[in-house]
Tab-separated table of C-alpha atoms and ligand atoms in Angstrom:
chain	number	residue	atom	x	y	z
A	1	MET	CA	0.000	0.000	0.000
A	2	SER	CA	1.381	3.434	-0.953
A	3	THR	CA	2.275	5.888	1.767
A	4	ARG	CA	1.372	9.525	1.293
A	5	VAL	CA	3.190	12.247	3.187
A	6	ASP	CA	1.067	15.210	4.225
A	7	ARG	CA	3.215	18.190	5.158
A	8	ASN	CA	0.169	20.081	6.451
A	9	ILE	CA	-0.696	17.644	9.182
A	10	TYR	CA	1.583	19.268	11.717
A	11	PRO	CA	0.121	22.804	11.556
A	12	GLU	CA	-3.333	21.204	11.314
A	13	LEU	CA	-2.807	19.288	14.550
A	14	GLN	CA	-1.681	22.465	16.255
A	15	ARG	CA	-5.020	24.022	15.363
A	16	PHE	CA	-6.583	21.181	17.358
A	17	GLY	CA	-4.440	21.944	20.402
A	18	ALA	CA	-1.306	19.845	19.844
A	19	THR	CA	1.790	21.233	21.501
A	20	ASP	CA	5.210	21.379	19.863
A	21	ILE	CA	5.721	17.721	19.044
A	22	SER	CA	8.791	18.608	16.976
A	23	ALA	CA	10.627	18.537	20.306
A	24	CYS	CA	10.114	14.768	20.381
A	25	PHE	CA	13.258	12.836	19.500
A	26	ASN	CA	11.519	9.485	19.555
A	27	CYS	CA	13.168	8.110	22.689
A	28	GLY	CA	10.158	5.967	23.631
A	29	VAL	CA	10.092	6.858	27.328
A	30	CYS	CA	6.446	7.906	27.012
A	31	SER	CA	5.389	4.524	25.597
A	32	ALA	CA	7.359	2.716	28.265
A	33	ILE	CA	5.771	4.731	31.058
A	34	CYS	CA	2.205	4.690	29.717
A	35	PRO	CA	0.169	2.243	31.830
A	36	LEU	CA	-2.097	1.424	28.891
A	37	SER	CA	0.450	1.020	26.128
A	38	ALA	CA	1.531	-2.526	25.316
A	39	ASP	CA	3.207	-4.381	22.472
A	40	GLY	CA	-0.045	-4.657	20.566
A	41	ALA	CA	-0.947	-0.994	21.017
A	42	SER	CA	2.172	1.121	21.158
A	43	PHE	CA	1.517	4.764	21.906
A	44	PRO	CA	1.995	7.699	22.295
A	45	ARG	CA	5.502	7.602	20.712
A	46	ARG	CA	4.275	5.957	17.523
A	47	MET	CA	1.449	8.487	17.146
A	48	SER	CA	3.730	11.494	17.493
A	49	ARG	CA	6.160	9.881	15.042
A	50	TYR	CA	3.375	9.585	12.464
A	51	ALA	CA	2.674	13.296	12.870
A	52	GLN	CA	6.333	14.232	12.575
A	53	LEU	CA	6.647	12.246	9.359
A	54	GLY	CA	3.398	13.584	7.888
A	55	LEU	CA	1.780	10.147	7.866
A	56	ARG	CA	-1.789	11.357	8.090
A	57	ASP	CA	-3.414	8.119	6.957
A	58	GLN	CA	-1.474	6.044	9.461
A	59	LEU	CA	-2.422	8.393	12.269
A	60	LEU	CA	-6.119	8.366	11.389
A	61	SER	CA	-6.196	4.597	11.031
A	62	SER	CA	-4.664	3.998	14.473
A	63	PRO	CA	-7.197	2.706	16.998
A	64	GLU	CA	-4.497	3.316	19.628
A	65	LEU	CA	-5.531	6.982	19.646
A	66	TRP	CA	-8.629	5.978	21.583
A	67	SER	CA	-6.841	3.853	24.171
A	68	CYS	CA	-5.443	6.871	25.967
A	69	TYR	CA	-7.249	8.261	29.031
A	70	GLY	CA	-5.259	11.467	29.233
A	71	CYS	CA	-3.613	10.768	32.595
A	72	SER	CA	-0.511	12.746	31.480
A	73	GLU	CA	1.996	10.326	33.006
A	74	CYS	CA	3.791	10.338	29.663
A	75	THR	CA	4.013	14.130	29.662
A	76	GLU	CA	5.492	14.109	33.167
A	77	SER	CA	8.208	11.723	31.999
A	78	CYS	CA	9.028	13.246	28.623
A	79	PRO	CA	12.594	14.583	28.701
A	80	THR	CA	11.925	17.266	26.076
A	81	GLN	CA	8.544	18.666	27.228
A	82	ALA	CA	6.943	17.500	23.989
A	83	ASP	CA	3.728	16.913	25.972
A	84	PRO	CA	2.611	13.652	24.340
A	85	ALA	CA	-0.609	13.571	26.406
A	86	SER	CA	-1.816	16.844	24.878
A	87	PHE	CA	-0.751	15.569	21.493
A	88	MET	CA	-2.893	12.438	21.920
A	89	ALA	CA	-5.903	14.554	22.915
A	90	ALA	CA	-5.389	16.859	19.919
A	91	ALA	CA	-5.003	13.858	17.609
A	92	ARG	CA	-8.355	12.497	18.800
A	93	ARG	CA	-10.036	15.827	18.059
A	94	TYR	CA	-8.354	15.815	14.671
A	95	ALA	CA	-9.596	12.265	14.053
A	96	VAL	CA	-13.195	13.190	14.967
A	97	ALA	CA	-13.023	16.118	12.524
A	98	SER	CA	-11.476	13.961	9.805
A	99	TYR	CA	-14.106	11.219	10.085
A	100	ASP	CA	-16.864	13.854	9.796
A	101	ARG	CA	-17.669	14.813	6.194
A	102	THR	CA	-19.806	17.853	7.084
A	103	HIS	CA	-16.838	19.938	8.318
A	104	LEU	CA	-18.900	20.866	11.396
A	105	ALA	CA	-16.624	18.974	13.818
A	106	TYR	CA	-13.616	20.787	12.333
A	107	LEU	CA	-15.152	24.222	12.864
A	108	LEU	CA	-16.421	23.393	16.351
A	109	ALA	CA	-12.960	22.237	17.439
A	110	THR	CA	-10.849	24.948	15.851
A	111	SER	CA	-12.886	28.148	16.155
A	112	ARG	CA	-13.961	29.359	19.562
A	113	VAL	CA	-16.139	32.074	18.016
A	114	PHE	CA	-17.858	29.654	15.653
A	115	ALA	CA	-18.432	27.102	18.426
A	116	GLY	CA	-19.948	29.714	20.751
A	117	VAL	CA	-22.201	31.272	18.118
A	118	PHE	CA	-23.256	27.905	16.669
A	119	VAL	CA	-24.171	26.326	20.004
A	120	VAL	CA	-26.062	29.390	21.235
A	121	ALA	CA	-27.895	29.667	17.893
A	122	LEU	CA	-28.776	25.957	17.893
A	123	VAL	CA	-30.105	26.077	21.455
A	124	GLY	CA	-31.996	29.289	20.665
A	125	LEU	CA	-33.542	27.836	17.524
A	126	LEU	CA	-34.646	24.671	19.291
A	127	ALA	CA	-36.147	26.692	22.155
A	128	ALA	CA	-37.932	29.029	19.720
A	129	PHE	CA	-39.236	26.053	17.724
A	130	MET	CA	-40.728	24.526	20.865
A	131	TYR	CA	-42.106	27.848	22.039
A	132	SER	CA	-43.888	28.248	18.692
A	133	VAL	CA	-46.255	25.402	19.683
A	134	HIS	CA	-46.670	26.319	23.346
A	135	ARG	CA	-50.023	26.521	25.039
A	136	PRO	CA	-51.023	28.896	27.834
A	137	ALA	CA	-49.127	27.934	30.968
A	138	ASP	CA	-50.847	26.800	34.127
A	139	GLY	CA	-49.973	29.385	36.752
A	140	SER	CA	-50.715	27.247	39.810
A	141	THR	CA	-48.605	24.140	39.108
A	142	LEU	CA	-45.810	23.331	36.703
A	143	ALA	CA	-47.368	21.348	33.858
A	144	PHE	CA	-44.478	21.189	31.401
A	145	PHE	CA	-46.111	18.849	28.941
A	146	GLU	CA	-49.243	20.936	28.752
A	147	PHE	CA	-47.088	23.995	28.099
A	148	ILE	CA	-45.272	22.126	25.272
A	149	PRO	CA	-47.236	19.029	24.173
A	150	SER	CA	-45.416	15.828	25.098
A	151	ASP	CA	-45.902	14.417	21.578
A	152	PHE	CA	-44.042	17.378	20.139
A	153	VAL	CA	-41.129	16.996	22.561
A	154	HIS	CA	-40.973	13.239	21.968
A	155	ASN	CA	-41.029	13.601	18.194
A	156	LEU	CA	-38.335	16.263	18.304
A	157	GLY	CA	-36.238	13.921	20.449
A	158	VAL	CA	-36.708	11.046	18.000
A	159	VAL	CA	-35.625	13.265	15.086
A	160	ALA	CA	-32.565	14.464	17.060
A	161	MET	CA	-31.606	10.856	17.874
A	162	ALA	CA	-32.056	9.822	14.239
A	163	VAL	CA	-29.862	12.680	12.972
A	164	MET	CA	-27.235	11.969	15.615
A	165	GLY	CA	-27.300	8.221	14.922
A	166	THR	CA	-26.889	8.729	11.180
A	167	ALA	CA	-23.955	11.122	11.607
A	168	ALA	CA	-22.333	8.793	14.150
A	169	LEU	CA	-22.693	5.776	11.853
A	170	ILE	CA	-21.124	7.660	8.943
A	171	GLY	CA	-18.174	8.666	11.159
A	172	LEU	CA	-17.793	5.133	12.513
A	173	PHE	CA	-17.882	3.687	9.024
A	174	GLU	CA	-15.084	6.030	7.996
A	175	MET	CA	-13.011	5.087	11.023
A	176	VAL	CA	-13.515	1.317	10.611
A	177	ARG	CA	-12.750	1.587	6.886
A	178	ARG	CA	-9.444	3.255	7.664
A	179	VAL	CA	-8.521	0.829	10.452
A	180	LEU	CA	-9.241	-2.209	8.268
A	181	ARG	CA	-7.550	-0.783	5.187
A	182	ARG	CA	-4.321	0.131	6.896
A	183	PRO	CA	-3.420	-2.240	9.737
A	184	ARG	CA	-0.258	-1.277	11.549
A	185	PRO	CA	2.799	-3.077	10.106
A	186	GLY	CA	3.698	-5.999	12.324
A	187	ALA	CA	0.429	-5.894	14.265
A	188	PRO	CA	-1.205	-9.289	14.828
A	189	LYS	CA	-3.985	-9.876	12.326
A	190	ALA	CA	-7.435	-9.186	13.716
A	191	THR	CA	-9.920	-11.985	13.296
A	192	LEU	CA	-13.552	-12.019	14.209
A	193	ARG	CA	-13.675	-15.776	14.545
A	194	LYS	CA	-11.152	-15.907	17.369
A	195	GLY	CA	-11.747	-13.925	20.485
A	196	ALA	CA	-14.737	-11.815	19.457
A	197	ASP	CA	-16.656	-12.802	22.591
A	198	ALA	CA	-13.685	-12.015	24.841
A	199	ALA	CA	-13.214	-8.694	23.046
A	200	VAL	CA	-16.873	-7.797	23.546
A	201	TYR	CA	-16.616	-8.671	27.235
A	202	ALA	CA	-13.398	-6.692	27.703
A	203	VAL	CA	-14.721	-3.643	25.891
A	204	GLY	CA	-18.073	-3.896	27.684
A	205	THR	CA	-16.503	-3.915	31.143
A	206	GLU	CA	-14.091	-1.222	30.078
A	207	ALA	CA	-16.810	1.037	28.726
A	208	LEU	CA	-19.378	0.476	31.456
A	209	ALA	CA	-17.215	-0.112	34.535
A	210	GLN	CA	-14.083	1.821	33.503
A	211	THR	CA	-11.906	-1.184	34.396
A	212	ARG	CA	-8.672	-0.043	32.743
A	213	PHE	CA	-9.194	3.583	33.684
A	214	ARG	CA	-9.706	2.492	37.294
A	215	LYS	CA	-6.955	-0.104	37.612
A	216	ASP	CA	-4.281	0.665	35.036
A	217	CYS	CA	-4.639	4.383	34.578
A	218	ALA	CA	-5.107	5.243	38.238
A	219	ASP	CA	-3.680	8.495	39.497
A	220	ALA	CA	-0.676	6.841	41.040
A	221	THR	CA	0.596	10.061	42.496
A	222	GLU	CA	-2.740	11.098	43.968
A	223	SER	CA	-3.849	10.471	47.492
A	224	ARG	CA	-7.417	11.435	46.723
A	225	PRO	CA	-10.352	9.398	48.030
A	226	TRP	CA	-12.038	7.187	45.434
A	227	TYR	CA	-14.952	9.586	44.886
A	228	SER	CA	-12.536	12.293	43.819
A	229	GLN	CA	-10.323	10.240	41.523
A	230	ARG	CA	-10.384	10.810	37.770
A	231	TRP	CA	-11.920	7.461	36.901
A	232	PHE	CA	-14.824	8.005	39.304
A	233	ILE	CA	-15.506	11.547	38.082
A	234	HIS	CA	-15.635	10.200	34.521
A	235	PHE	CA	-17.764	7.262	35.700
A	236	ALA	CA	-20.252	9.576	37.493
A	237	THR	CA	-20.514	11.883	34.488
A	238	MET	CA	-21.006	9.026	32.032
A	239	TRP	CA	-23.578	7.141	34.119
A	240	GLY	CA	-25.305	10.394	35.040
A	241	PHE	CA	-25.838	11.173	31.379
A	242	LEU	CA	-26.822	7.602	30.487
A	243	GLY	CA	-29.192	7.462	33.477
A	244	LEU	CA	-30.947	10.651	32.409
A	245	LEU	CA	-31.202	9.398	28.845
A	246	GLY	CA	-32.574	6.081	30.152
A	247	ALA	CA	-35.118	7.808	32.424
A	248	THR	CA	-36.331	9.940	29.498
A	249	MET	CA	-36.689	6.902	27.251
A	250	LEU	CA	-38.419	4.867	29.979
A	251	ASP	CA	-40.847	7.717	30.532
A	252	TYR	CA	-41.620	7.731	26.827
A	253	GLY	CA	-41.973	3.935	26.847
A	254	LEU	CA	-44.418	4.052	29.749
A	255	GLU	CA	-46.525	6.536	27.796
A	256	LEU	CA	-46.465	4.338	24.681
A	257	LEU	CA	-47.551	1.352	26.799
A	258	GLY	CA	-50.350	3.406	28.312
A	259	VAL	CA	-48.938	3.002	31.850
A	260	LYS	CA	-48.335	6.669	32.569
A	261	ALA	CA	-48.704	9.832	30.519
A	262	THR	CA	-45.565	11.980	30.381
A	263	GLY	CA	-45.806	14.766	32.928
A	264	THR	CA	-48.200	12.967	35.275
A	265	ALA	CA	-47.421	13.914	38.889
A	266	VAL	CA	-45.585	11.095	40.666
A	267	PRO	CA	-43.846	10.879	44.051
A	268	ILE	CA	-40.084	11.340	44.077
A	269	TRP	CA	-39.538	7.631	44.836
A	270	TYR	CA	-41.373	6.560	41.662
A	271	PRO	CA	-38.689	4.360	39.965
A	272	VAL	CA	-38.258	6.391	36.779
A	273	ARG	CA	-38.261	9.658	38.713
A	274	LEU	CA	-35.779	8.238	41.217
A	275	LEU	CA	-33.502	7.095	38.387
A	276	GLY	CA	-33.625	10.588	36.865
A	277	THR	CA	-32.889	12.229	40.233
A	278	LEU	CA	-29.905	10.010	41.047
A	279	ALA	CA	-28.547	10.283	37.506
A	280	GLY	CA	-28.981	14.073	37.571
A	281	ALA	CA	-27.080	14.293	40.876
A	282	ALA	CA	-24.251	12.138	39.461
A	283	LEU	CA	-24.053	14.252	36.303
A	284	ILE	CA	-23.963	17.524	38.234
A	285	TYR	CA	-21.291	16.169	40.588
A	286	GLY	CA	-19.097	14.866	37.772
A	287	THR	CA	-19.343	17.905	35.521
A	288	THR	CA	-18.920	20.388	38.382
A	289	VAL	CA	-15.702	18.698	39.518
A	290	LEU	CA	-14.426	18.575	35.934
A	291	ILE	CA	-15.185	22.262	35.363
A	292	VAL	CA	-13.639	23.371	38.666
A	293	ARG	CA	-10.483	21.343	37.984
A	294	ARG	CA	-10.163	22.868	34.529
A	295	LEU	CA	-10.685	26.383	35.897
A	296	ARG	CA	-8.150	25.867	38.653
A	297	LYS	CA	-5.836	23.760	36.477
A	298	SER	CA	-5.464	21.601	39.554
A	299	ASP	CA	-4.915	18.335	37.653
A	300	ARG	CA	-2.034	17.649	35.336
A	301	SER	CA	-4.635	16.336	32.901
A	302	SER	CA	-6.657	19.572	32.969
A	303	LEU	CA	-3.856	22.049	32.365
A	304	HIS	CA	-4.829	22.572	28.725
A	305	SER	CA	-8.521	23.102	27.966
A	306	THR	CA	-9.795	23.546	24.442
A	307	THR	CA	-12.985	24.898	22.918
A	308	SER	CA	-14.441	21.430	22.595
A	309	ASP	CA	-13.725	20.664	26.286
A	310	TRP	CA	-15.595	23.778	27.394
A	311	THR	CA	-18.490	23.444	24.945
A	312	PHE	CA	-19.166	19.871	25.951
A	313	LEU	CA	-18.762	20.349	29.706
A	314	THR	CA	-20.822	23.535	29.813
A	315	MET	CA	-23.709	21.971	27.899
A	316	LEU	CA	-23.662	18.858	30.085
A	317	TRP	CA	-23.587	20.951	33.246
A	318	VAL	CA	-26.426	23.241	32.114
A	319	ALA	CA	-28.561	20.250	31.069
A	320	GLY	CA	-27.906	18.512	34.400
A	321	VAL	CA	-28.496	21.504	36.653
A	322	THR	CA	-31.616	22.777	34.876
A	323	GLY	CA	-33.112	19.259	34.824
A	324	PHE	CA	-32.398	18.749	38.513
A	325	VAL	CA	-33.791	22.147	39.544
A	326	LEU	CA	-36.923	21.602	37.439
A	327	GLU	CA	-37.489	18.221	39.019
A	328	LEU	CA	-37.325	19.704	42.502
A	329	ALA	CA	-39.528	22.622	41.401
A	330	LEU	CA	-42.304	20.144	40.594
A	331	TYR	CA	-42.719	19.594	44.340
A	332	LEU	CA	-42.985	23.278	45.231
A	333	PRO	CA	-46.420	24.367	46.511
A	334	THR	CA	-46.689	27.036	43.790
A	335	ALA	CA	-45.278	27.195	40.269
A	336	PRO	CA	-42.206	29.485	40.084
A	337	ALA	CA	-42.192	32.070	37.265
A	338	TRP	CA	-38.862	30.777	35.959
A	339	GLY	CA	-40.152	27.187	35.614
A	340	TYR	CA	-41.345	27.299	31.997
A	341	PRO	CA	-38.438	29.344	30.554
A	342	MET	CA	-36.011	27.002	32.324
A	343	PHE	CA	-37.862	24.021	30.884
A	344	LEU	CA	-37.374	25.415	27.364
A	345	VAL	CA	-33.651	25.946	28.014
A	346	HIS	CA	-33.277	22.474	29.524
A	347	VAL	CA	-34.927	20.626	26.648
A	348	ALA	CA	-33.176	22.742	24.001
A	349	VAL	CA	-29.723	22.170	25.551
A	350	ALA	CA	-30.409	18.435	25.944
A	351	MET	CA	-31.514	18.172	22.281
A	352	ALA	CA	-28.485	20.187	21.119
A	353	LEU	CA	-26.217	17.896	23.140
A	354	VAL	CA	-27.703	14.857	21.428
A	355	LEU	CA	-27.383	16.461	17.979
A	356	LEU	CA	-23.745	17.414	18.573
A	357	VAL	CA	-22.577	14.038	19.946
A	358	PRO	CA	-20.774	12.977	16.722
A	359	PHE	CA	-19.141	16.379	16.226
A	360	GLY	CA	-17.224	16.995	19.435
A	361	LYS	CA	-15.642	15.568	22.544
A	362	PHE	CA	-18.689	13.390	23.167
A	363	ALA	CA	-17.909	11.416	19.997
A	364	HIS	CA	-15.519	9.246	22.012
A	365	VAL	CA	-18.550	7.296	23.265
A	366	PHE	CA	-18.732	5.786	19.757
A	367	TYR	CA	-15.121	5.723	18.669
A	368	ARG	CA	-13.458	4.459	21.830
A	369	PRO	CA	-15.394	1.162	22.211
A	370	VAL	CA	-14.993	0.336	18.511
A	371	ALA	CA	-11.257	1.130	18.609
A	372	LEU	CA	-10.764	-0.938	21.773
A	373	PHE	CA	-12.657	-3.783	20.138
A	374	ALA	CA	-10.311	-3.652	17.119
A	375	LEU	CA	-7.276	-3.623	19.417
A	376	ARG	CA	-8.626	-6.543	21.447
A	377	LEU	CA	-9.179	-8.572	18.305
A	378	ARG	CA	-5.535	-8.014	17.462
A	379	GLY	CA	-4.722	-9.571	20.809
B	418	LIG	S1	7.202	12.424	23.312
B	418	LIG	FE1	8.908	12.708	24.756
B	418	LIG	S2	9.079	10.733	25.837
B	418	LIG	FE2	7.832	10.366	24.010
B	418	LIG	S3	9.285	9.667	22.457
B	418	LIG	FE3	9.097	11.893	22.222
B	418	LIG	S4	10.751	12.771	23.442
B	418	LIG	FE4	10.500	10.623	24.089
B	419	LIG	S1	-1.913	10.355	28.759
B	419	LIG	FE1	-1.721	8.503	30.044
B	419	LIG	S2	-2.888	6.944	28.901
B	419	LIG	FE2	-2.496	8.637	27.466
B	419	LIG	S3	-0.625	8.097	26.370
B	419	LIG	FE3	-0.027	9.356	28.140
B	419	LIG	S4	0.432	7.912	29.796
B	419	LIG	FE4	-0.738	6.806	28.210
């Protein structure tokens, strides 16, 4: 297979937040120190070498990009301050933008102004669209799904999921095509017949229980309690979001089955409501800690924050906090004046988050499991 050299890849990667990788002299200390790098998945040295040599195709067809959890141990050990951890993060953003044919991911990751204006405009448009069908609000109690008909909200959610799913599948197809077309020289051949079940199990436990993040990529130098460690903050944020998504879908399912109409008053211990409350608390906890650490630069892994970090975290935090506050407001004796406007903001931000999944930091929920699966199949 021919090898093309792309001289522009280096300045391109810098637009995505890569530091000066030209300082790297390929010593390999970073790969030796990385707790997740092994013979079958050698990084970050190999990734930075690809960038130095202009091997764009090799970089984009490396599932190893998605193995990294950004612990920054490699950066701490690098003798030339080449900051391989930041390079890996930038390379993932670059990969997301390269797999996306619409160019939206590229603009969202490289232009702070565009990202800000686009997200605010998208949220505003979604809120205005919902408001265009609103009915007179009940002033005594909060009746969100009388204010905006539940059918309308559900249908909008289904359309958002369909658009997101289609964009994600196109990106995944592009990634898998590249990985299959250009296996790393010397890598064991991946085969579906051998080890697919073990790979599914390994990736499943990794994705859902953060096994490698927790055990192998632990903050060795930290003396933090478990609830403050990086793996748990990521775990709380991920399960908080999934729990809220699950509660929303269950609520919709109960309506379809005729068990309960969306918006019907229920006690706080009603299972779906309880799931939403716990998930909301987990999401708020996780995103608040992540935001505070980025603001204070208190973690070695949060020293460099990019537009896509802030866009994603801010939207998650706003969706979590507004949802949680609205849920508590349902139990107030009188309806607060801010209830309906906050509802519009909450639903619009949640829909925008879903729509933007394949175009930003959130895209790792698709790419990482597939990449880990490919690596597992290679043994
Ligand atoms: S990034 Fe640093 S540690 Fe890694 S190979 Fe280059 S110089 Fe060595
Ligand atoms: S940031 Fe951590 S997981 Fe990622 S390459 Fe460096 S040492 Fe490995």
